[in-house]
mmCIF file of C-alpha atoms and ligand atoms in Angstrom:
data_model
loop_
_atom_site.group_PDB
_atom_site.id
_atom_site.type_symbol
_atom_site.label_atom_id
_atom_site.label_comp_id
_atom_site.label_asym_id
_atom_site.label_seq_id
_atom_site.Cartn_x
_atom_site.Cartn_y
_atom_site.Cartn_z
ATOM 1 C CA UNK T 1 -46.119 -65.014 -129.209
ATOM 2 C CA UNK T 2 -46.603 -68.759 -129.553
ATOM 3 C CA UNK T 3 -47.271 -70.413 -126.238
ATOM 4 C CA UNK T 4 -47.225 -73.905 -127.661
ATOM 5 C CA UNK T 5 -45.838 -75.336 -130.860
ATOM 6 C CA UNK T 6 -45.470 -78.690 -132.529
ATOM 7 C CA UNK T 7 -42.641 -79.378 -134.959
ATOM 8 C CA UNK T 8 -42.491 -82.512 -137.099
ATOM 9 C CA UNK T 9 -44.603 -84.349 -134.571
ATOM 10 C CA UNK T 10 -45.671 -87.927 -135.145
ATOM 11 C CA UNK T 11 -47.461 -90.304 -132.854
ATOM 12 C CA UNK T 12 -47.198 -93.938 -133.849
ATOM 13 C CA UNK T 13 -48.898 -96.909 -132.179
ATOM 14 C CA UNK T 14 -48.821 -100.480 -133.456
ATOM 15 C CA UNK T 15 -46.841 -99.248 -136.468
ATOM 16 C CA UNK T 16 -49.728 -97.030 -137.418
ATOM 17 C CA UNK T 17 -49.178 -93.266 -137.736
ATOM 18 C CA UNK T 18 -52.039 -91.853 -135.676
ATOM 19 C CA UNK T 19 -50.859 -88.259 -135.811
ATOM 20 C CA UNK T 20 -48.626 -86.477 -138.309
ATOM 21 C CA UNK T 21 -48.270 -82.754 -137.658
ATOM 22 C CA UNK T 22 -45.391 -81.031 -139.498
ATOM 23 C CA UNK T 23 -46.118 -77.722 -137.774
ATOM 24 C CA UNK T 24 -48.696 -76.253 -135.432
ATOM 25 C CA UNK T 25 -48.769 -73.231 -133.153
ATOM 26 C CA UNK T 26 -51.095 -71.904 -130.496
ATOM 27 C CA UNK T 27 -50.726 -68.160 -129.925
ATOM 28 C CA UNK T 28 -51.368 -66.234 -126.732
ATOM 29 C CA UNK T 29 -55.067 -65.456 -126.340
ATOM 30 C CA UNK T 30 -56.131 -67.825 -129.126
ATOM 31 C CA UNK T 31 -59.405 -69.628 -128.676
ATOM 32 C CA UNK T 32 -58.770 -72.403 -131.122
ATOM 33 C CA UNK T 33 -61.209 -75.148 -131.996
ATOM 34 C CA UNK T 34 -59.974 -78.543 -133.117
ATOM 35 C CA UNK T 35 -62.657 -80.370 -135.042
ATOM 36 C CA UNK T 36 -62.699 -83.722 -136.761
ATOM 37 C CA UNK T 37 -64.565 -87.003 -136.901
ATOM 38 C CA UNK T 38 -64.346 -89.638 -134.164
ATOM 39 C CA UNK T 39 -61.001 -91.362 -134.229
ATOM 40 C CA UNK T 40 -59.319 -88.512 -136.155
ATOM 41 C CA UNK T 41 -56.720 -88.017 -133.420
ATOM 42 C CA UNK T 42 -58.163 -85.048 -131.520
ATOM 43 C CA UNK T 43 -57.617 -86.450 -128.034
ATOM 44 C CA UNK T 44 -54.166 -87.677 -128.963
ATOM 45 C CA UNK T 45 -53.360 -84.196 -130.286
ATOM 46 C CA UNK T 46 -54.567 -82.590 -127.045
ATOM 47 C CA UNK T 47 -52.550 -85.008 -124.910
ATOM 48 C CA UNK T 48 -49.379 -84.358 -126.895
ATOM 49 C CA UNK T 49 -49.800 -80.579 -126.787
ATOM 50 C CA UNK T 50 -50.457 -80.612 -123.032
ATOM 51 C CA UNK T 51 -47.450 -82.900 -122.367
ATOM 52 C CA UNK T 52 -49.671 -85.678 -121.018
ATOM 53 C CA UNK T 53 -48.308 -87.967 -123.714
ATOM 54 C CA UNK T 54 -44.964 -87.899 -125.510
ATOM 55 C CA UNK T 55 -44.721 -87.854 -129.304
ATOM 56 C CA UNK T 56 -42.985 -90.761 -131.030
ATOM 57 C CA UNK T 57 -41.111 -88.260 -133.194
ATOM 58 C CA UNK T 58 -40.668 -84.501 -133.225
ATOM 59 C CA UNK T 59 -40.916 -81.770 -130.640
ATOM 60 C CA UNK T 60 -43.483 -79.932 -128.590
ATOM 61 C CA UNK T 61 -42.343 -76.457 -127.557
ATOM 62 C CA UNK T 62 -43.577 -74.392 -124.642
ATOM 63 C CA UNK T 63 -42.735 -70.716 -125.068
ATOM 64 C CA UNK T 64 -40.137 -71.515 -127.687
ATOM 65 C CA UNK T 65 -38.358 -74.266 -125.771
ATOM 66 C CA UNK T 66 -38.557 -77.976 -126.442
ATOM 67 C CA UNK T 67 -40.101 -79.644 -123.406
ATOM 68 C CA UNK T 68 -41.112 -83.106 -122.231
ATOM 69 C CA UNK T 69 -43.255 -84.172 -119.309
ATOM 70 C CA UNK T 70 -40.096 -84.622 -117.212
ATOM 71 C CA UNK T 71 -38.443 -81.327 -118.145
ATOM 72 C CA UNK T 72 -41.548 -79.256 -117.527
ATOM 73 C CA UNK T 73 -41.229 -77.532 -114.159
ATOM 74 C CA UNK T 74 -44.066 -77.713 -111.640
ATOM 75 C CA UNK T 75 -44.706 -74.044 -112.310
ATOM 76 C CA UNK T 76 -44.967 -74.668 -116.069
ATOM 77 C CA UNK T 77 -47.123 -77.752 -115.552
ATOM 78 C CA UNK T 78 -49.531 -75.623 -113.538
ATOM 79 C CA UNK T 79 -50.014 -73.287 -116.453
ATOM 80 C CA UNK T 80 -51.611 -76.067 -118.495
ATOM 81 C CA UNK T 81 -55.046 -77.157 -117.294
ATOM 82 C CA UNK T 82 -56.956 -79.996 -118.906
ATOM 83 C CA UNK T 83 -60.652 -80.791 -118.578
ATOM 84 C CA UNK T 84 -61.835 -83.983 -120.234
ATOM 85 C CA UNK T 85 -65.286 -85.108 -121.332
ATOM 86 C CA UNK T 86 -65.902 -87.166 -118.216
ATOM 87 C CA UNK T 87 -65.906 -84.964 -115.175
ATOM 88 C CA UNK T 88 -64.349 -87.203 -112.555
ATOM 89 C CA UNK T 89 -65.508 -85.641 -109.336
ATOM 90 C CA UNK T 90 -64.439 -86.755 -105.895
ATOM 91 C CA UNK T 91 -66.720 -88.024 -103.154
ATOM 92 C CA UNK T 92 -66.734 -84.666 -101.362
ATOM 93 C CA UNK T 93 -68.775 -81.513 -101.644
ATOM 94 C CA UNK T 94 -68.704 -79.237 -104.662
ATOM 95 C CA UNK T 95 -66.665 -76.511 -102.942
ATOM 96 C CA UNK T 96 -63.983 -79.011 -102.014
ATOM 97 C CA UNK T 97 -64.015 -80.476 -105.509
ATOM 98 C CA UNK T 98 -63.436 -77.033 -107.001
ATOM 99 C CA UNK T 99 -60.758 -76.235 -104.402
ATOM 100 C CA UNK T 100 -58.768 -79.442 -104.864
ATOM 101 C CA UNK T 101 -55.997 -77.977 -107.057
ATOM 102 C CA UNK T 102 -55.509 -75.021 -104.734
ATOM 103 C CA UNK T 103 -55.351 -77.342 -101.731
ATOM 104 C CA UNK T 104 -52.587 -79.298 -103.421
ATOM 105 C CA UNK T 105 -50.763 -76.004 -103.876
ATOM 106 C CA UNK T 106 -51.306 -75.236 -100.202
ATOM 107 C CA UNK T 107 -53.089 -72.007 -101.004
ATOM 108 C CA UNK T 108 -54.010 -69.730 -98.111
ATOM 109 C CA UNK T 109 -57.482 -70.696 -96.745
ATOM 110 C CA UNK T 110 -59.003 -67.254 -97.067
ATOM 111 C CA UNK T 111 -57.794 -66.789 -100.645
ATOM 112 C CA UNK T 112 -58.996 -70.297 -101.443
ATOM 113 C CA UNK T 113 -62.479 -69.576 -100.135
ATOM 114 C CA UNK T 114 -62.698 -66.324 -102.095
ATOM 115 C CA UNK T 115 -61.616 -68.022 -105.289
ATOM 116 C CA UNK T 116 -64.006 -70.951 -104.817
ATOM 117 C CA UNK T 117 -66.920 -68.569 -104.206
ATOM 118 C CA UNK T 118 -65.948 -66.549 -107.274
ATOM 119 C CA UNK T 119 -65.812 -69.551 -109.609
ATOM 120 C CA UNK T 120 -68.961 -71.165 -108.251
ATOM 121 C CA UNK T 121 -70.710 -67.872 -108.960
ATOM 122 C CA UNK T 122 -69.205 -67.607 -112.449
ATOM 123 C CA UNK T 123 -70.549 -71.046 -113.350
ATOM 124 C CA UNK T 124 -73.888 -70.455 -111.585
ATOM 125 C CA UNK T 125 -73.404 -73.328 -109.163
ATOM 126 C CA UNK T 126 -73.152 -71.453 -105.851
ATOM 127 C CA UNK T 127 -76.334 -73.204 -104.681
ATOM 128 C CA UNK T 128 -74.594 -76.576 -105.099
ATOM 129 C CA UNK T 129 -71.603 -75.693 -102.883
ATOM 130 C CA UNK T 130 -72.461 -78.174 -100.132
ATOM 131 C CA UNK T 131 -73.788 -80.939 -102.368
ATOM 132 C CA UNK T 132 -71.721 -84.049 -102.886
ATOM 133 C CA UNK T 133 -69.870 -84.094 -106.204
ATOM 134 C CA UNK T 134 -70.937 -87.631 -107.045
ATOM 135 C CA UNK T 135 -74.663 -86.812 -106.781
ATOM 136 C CA UNK T 136 -74.753 -84.142 -109.497
ATOM 137 C CA UNK T 137 -76.417 -84.197 -112.904
ATOM 138 C CA UNK T 138 -74.196 -84.314 -115.996
ATOM 139 C CA UNK T 139 -74.513 -80.582 -116.631
ATOM 140 C CA UNK T 140 -73.825 -79.649 -113.008
ATOM 141 C CA UNK T 141 -70.834 -81.981 -112.851
ATOM 142 C CA UNK T 142 -69.342 -80.471 -115.999
ATOM 143 C CA UNK T 143 -69.729 -76.981 -114.505
ATOM 144 C CA UNK T 144 -67.817 -78.144 -111.423
ATOM 145 C CA UNK T 145 -65.208 -79.744 -113.656
ATOM 146 C CA UNK T 146 -64.660 -76.504 -115.588
ATOM 147 C CA UNK T 147 -64.619 -74.371 -112.422
ATOM 148 C CA UNK T 148 -62.001 -76.747 -111.013
ATOM 149 C CA UNK T 149 -59.785 -76.145 -114.045
ATOM 150 C CA UNK T 150 -60.303 -72.375 -114.278
ATOM 151 C CA UNK T 151 -59.740 -71.693 -110.571
ATOM 152 C CA UNK T 152 -56.099 -72.595 -111.192
ATOM 153 C CA UNK T 153 -55.854 -69.548 -113.476
ATOM 154 C CA UNK T 154 -53.868 -71.489 -116.053
ATOM 155 C CA UNK T 155 -52.220 -69.889 -119.031
ATOM 156 C CA UNK T 156 -53.693 -72.505 -121.354
ATOM 157 C CA UNK T 157 -56.958 -74.364 -120.992
ATOM 158 C CA UNK T 158 -57.437 -77.655 -122.835
ATOM 159 C CA UNK T 159 -61.005 -78.831 -123.197
ATOM 160 C CA UNK T 160 -61.709 -82.253 -124.693
ATOM 161 C CA UNK T 161 -65.332 -82.489 -125.823
ATOM 162 C CA UNK T 162 -66.601 -81.008 -122.559
ATOM 163 C CA UNK T 163 -70.231 -80.995 -123.693
ATOM 164 C CA UNK T 164 -70.347 -84.318 -125.506
ATOM 165 C CA UNK T 165 -72.273 -86.128 -122.791
ATOM 166 C CA UNK T 166 -74.833 -83.367 -122.178
ATOM 167 C CA UNK T 167 -78.364 -83.088 -123.512
ATOM 168 C CA UNK T 168 -79.070 -80.258 -125.925
ATOM 169 C CA UNK T 169 -80.598 -77.558 -123.632
ATOM 170 C CA UNK T 170 -77.973 -78.221 -120.942
ATOM 171 C CA UNK T 171 -75.236 -77.988 -123.546
ATOM 172 C CA UNK T 172 -76.525 -74.690 -124.974
ATOM 173 C CA UNK T 173 -76.651 -73.044 -121.547
ATOM 174 C CA UNK T 174 -73.202 -74.150 -120.498
ATOM 175 C CA UNK T 175 -71.819 -73.204 -123.903
ATOM 176 C CA UNK T 176 -73.092 -69.640 -123.500
ATOM 177 C CA UNK T 177 -71.639 -69.394 -119.981
ATOM 178 C CA UNK T 178 -68.276 -70.798 -120.993
ATOM 179 C CA UNK T 179 -68.110 -68.461 -123.963
ATOM 180 C CA UNK T 180 -68.587 -65.438 -121.672
ATOM 181 C CA UNK T 181 -66.008 -66.735 -119.202
ATOM 182 C CA UNK T 182 -63.408 -67.330 -121.910
ATOM 183 C CA UNK T 183 -64.037 -63.845 -123.267
ATOM 184 C CA UNK T 184 -63.671 -62.273 -119.788
ATOM 185 C CA UNK T 185 -60.524 -64.150 -118.858
ATOM 186 C CA UNK T 186 -58.870 -63.967 -122.287
ATOM 187 C CA UNK T 187 -57.393 -67.375 -121.564
ATOM 188 C CA UNK T 188 -55.634 -69.258 -124.342
ATOM 189 C CA UNK T 189 -57.844 -72.240 -125.134
ATOM 190 C CA UNK T 190 -57.749 -75.399 -127.198
ATOM 191 C CA UNK T 191 -61.327 -76.552 -127.549
ATOM 192 C CA UNK T 192 -61.679 -80.049 -128.980
ATOM 193 C CA UNK T 193 -65.015 -81.100 -130.404
ATOM 194 C CA UNK T 194 -66.650 -82.975 -133.263
ATOM 195 C CA UNK T 195 -69.645 -80.603 -133.084
ATOM 196 C CA UNK T 196 -69.668 -77.633 -135.428
ATOM 197 C CA UNK T 197 -72.356 -75.826 -133.423
ATOM 198 C CA UNK T 198 -70.111 -75.768 -130.342
ATOM 199 C CA UNK T 199 -67.105 -74.785 -132.414
ATOM 200 C CA UNK T 200 -68.967 -72.017 -134.205
ATOM 201 C CA UNK T 201 -70.182 -70.614 -130.884
ATOM 202 C CA UNK T 202 -67.031 -70.740 -128.839
ATOM 203 C CA UNK T 203 -63.969 -70.489 -131.036
ATOM 204 C CA UNK T 204 -62.338 -67.754 -133.079
ATOM 205 C CA UNK T 205 -59.902 -69.956 -134.942
ATOM 206 C CA UNK T 206 -60.401 -73.456 -136.191
ATOM 207 C CA UNK T 207 -58.204 -76.385 -137.145
ATOM 208 C CA UNK T 208 -59.651 -79.364 -138.983
ATOM 209 C CA UNK T 209 -58.077 -82.738 -138.255
ATOM 210 C CA UNK T 210 -58.844 -85.809 -140.321
ATOM 211 C CA UNK T 211 -56.972 -89.109 -140.115
ATOM 212 C CA UNK T 212 -54.283 -87.619 -137.915
ATOM 213 C CA UNK T 213 -53.479 -84.679 -140.182
ATOM 214 C CA UNK T 214 -54.349 -80.992 -139.982
ATOM 215 C CA UNK T 215 -56.209 -80.300 -143.197
ATOM 216 C CA UNK T 216 -57.077 -76.639 -142.711
ATOM 217 C CA UNK T 217 -56.554 -73.923 -140.136
ATOM 218 C CA UNK T 218 -57.804 -70.356 -140.050
ATOM 219 C CA UNK T 219 -60.479 -68.014 -138.829
ATOM 220 C CA UNK T 220 -63.444 -70.158 -137.678
ATOM 221 C CA UNK T 221 -66.017 -68.458 -139.910
ATOM 222 C CA UNK T 222 -63.705 -68.640 -142.936
ATOM 223 C CA UNK T 223 -63.017 -72.324 -142.441
ATOM 224 C CA UNK T 224 -66.713 -73.126 -141.957
ATOM 225 C CA UNK T 225 -67.837 -71.136 -144.965
ATOM 226 C CA UNK T 226 -64.867 -71.813 -147.213
ATOM 227 C CA UNK T 227 -63.568 -75.260 -146.360
ATOM 228 C CA UNK T 228 -60.813 -76.523 -148.609
ATOM 229 C CA UNK T 229 -61.135 -79.727 -150.592
ATOM 230 C CA UNK T 230 -59.868 -81.895 -147.777
ATOM 231 C CA UNK T 231 -61.977 -80.376 -144.997
ATOM 232 C CA UNK T 232 -65.149 -79.997 -147.066
ATOM 233 C CA UNK T 233 -66.410 -83.583 -146.870
ATOM 234 C CA UNK T 234 -66.492 -83.422 -143.052
ATOM 235 C CA UNK T 235 -67.651 -79.825 -142.586
ATOM 236 C CA UNK T 236 -70.097 -80.055 -145.488
ATOM 237 C CA UNK T 237 -72.110 -82.770 -143.765
ATOM 238 C CA UNK T 238 -72.622 -80.490 -140.792
ATOM 239 C CA UNK T 239 -73.675 -77.580 -142.928
ATOM 240 C CA UNK T 240 -76.243 -79.748 -144.694
ATOM 241 C CA UNK T 241 -77.864 -80.553 -141.359
ATOM 242 C CA UNK T 242 -77.605 -77.144 -139.735
ATOM 243 C CA UNK T 243 -77.609 -73.718 -141.265
ATOM 244 C CA UNK T 244 -74.585 -72.099 -139.675
HETATM 245 N N1 LIG I 301 -52.098 -95.258 -127.271
HETATM 246 C C1 LIG I 301 -52.780 -95.697 -128.339
HETATM 247 N N2 LIG I 301 -52.494 -96.899 -128.875
HETATM 248 C C2 LIG I 301 -53.142 -97.340 -129.956
HETATM 249 N N3 LIG I 301 -54.096 -96.668 -130.589
HETATM 250 C C3 LIG I 301 -54.428 -95.473 -130.108
HETATM 251 C C4 LIG I 301 -53.811 -94.915 -128.954
HETATM 252 N N4 LIG I 301 -54.355 -93.711 -128.703
HETATM 253 C C5 LIG I 301 -55.291 -93.534 -129.661
HETATM 254 N N5 LIG I 301 -55.345 -94.568 -130.505
HETATM 255 C C6 LIG I 301 -56.170 -94.662 -131.718
HETATM 256 O O1 LIG I 301 -55.866 -93.501 -132.466
HETATM 257 C C7 LIG I 301 -56.996 -93.004 -133.136
HETATM 258 C C8 LIG I 301 -57.256 -91.583 -132.714
HETATM 259 O O2 LIG I 301 -57.727 -91.585 -131.371
HETATM 260 P P1 LIG I 301 -58.205 -90.286 -130.616
HETATM 261 O O3 LIG I 301 -57.078 -89.347 -130.529
HETATM 262 O O4 LIG I 301 -58.815 -90.724 -129.342
HETATM 263 O O5 LIG I 301 -59.319 -89.722 -131.617
HETATM 264 P P2 LIG I 301 -60.514 -88.682 -131.361
HETATM 265 O O6 LIG I 301 -60.293 -88.038 -130.061
HETATM 266 O O7 LIG I 301 -60.445 -87.750 -132.530
HETATM 267 O O8 LIG I 301 -61.777 -89.473 -131.395
HETATM 268 C C9 LIG I 301 -58.108 -93.971 -132.815
HETATM 269 O O9 LIG I 301 -58.199 -94.891 -133.886
HETATM 270 C C10 LIG I 301 -57.642 -94.632 -131.541
HETATM 271 O O10 LIG I 301 -58.218 -95.902 -131.414
HETATM 272 MG MG1 LIG I 302 -61.464 -87.870 -128.348
#
């Protein structure tokens, strides 16, 4: 079943077509990577698919029905969790930062505490529970950011370059942890990145976006090892630098 779909979607700004997607679908349980160079339209794509931004033309469908930000029910909205590159934490302790979405939903206190403890443990940040969110390192803050999204138990998780600001060892560790968590939860994920190492590690399927267009989509390993003519110039550069 397709959870999300795009049909004849275009996003135009200043008369420039920034995104042109005739068709795209995200199936239940997919862990799909979206890779492309800076400025290719990855963030725009993520915002359109998560109903944070409306397309200029065409439709975005949630479970087979055309939806817009204003026709999406609160319940449906809750099924779509987005974590961006910058983890904007609040000036409160880590537990409260992770709990914020549940508080807004007026979740029962006991359930909330159990869930917070569970997700802090999953992301190996239980020891930071009482620390203020604004005093954390980049890696710690991103762990809190991801725990805050996953605690909501969304149907779809959208991640926009979540490791881009992290140093290499920090990135590798978090990547391994996130990979295990995604495998355990079986959550449908759109993972946006320009980094083939992250993509190769985390995703099962891969879409290549260049200049606002999807150039190739398929099994991650197939796309990496057999890029088509249009995807090859971008993916090839990565493969020259790293043996993947
Ligand atoms: N609302 C907007 N108005 C004008 N230009 C935009 C807007 N959103 C994005 N862009 C431009 O569209 C292109 C794609 O942006 P973006 O989706 O952020 O790319 P990526 O995430 O792949 O780096 C960039 O050239 C960016 O400057
Ligand atoms: Mg971006």
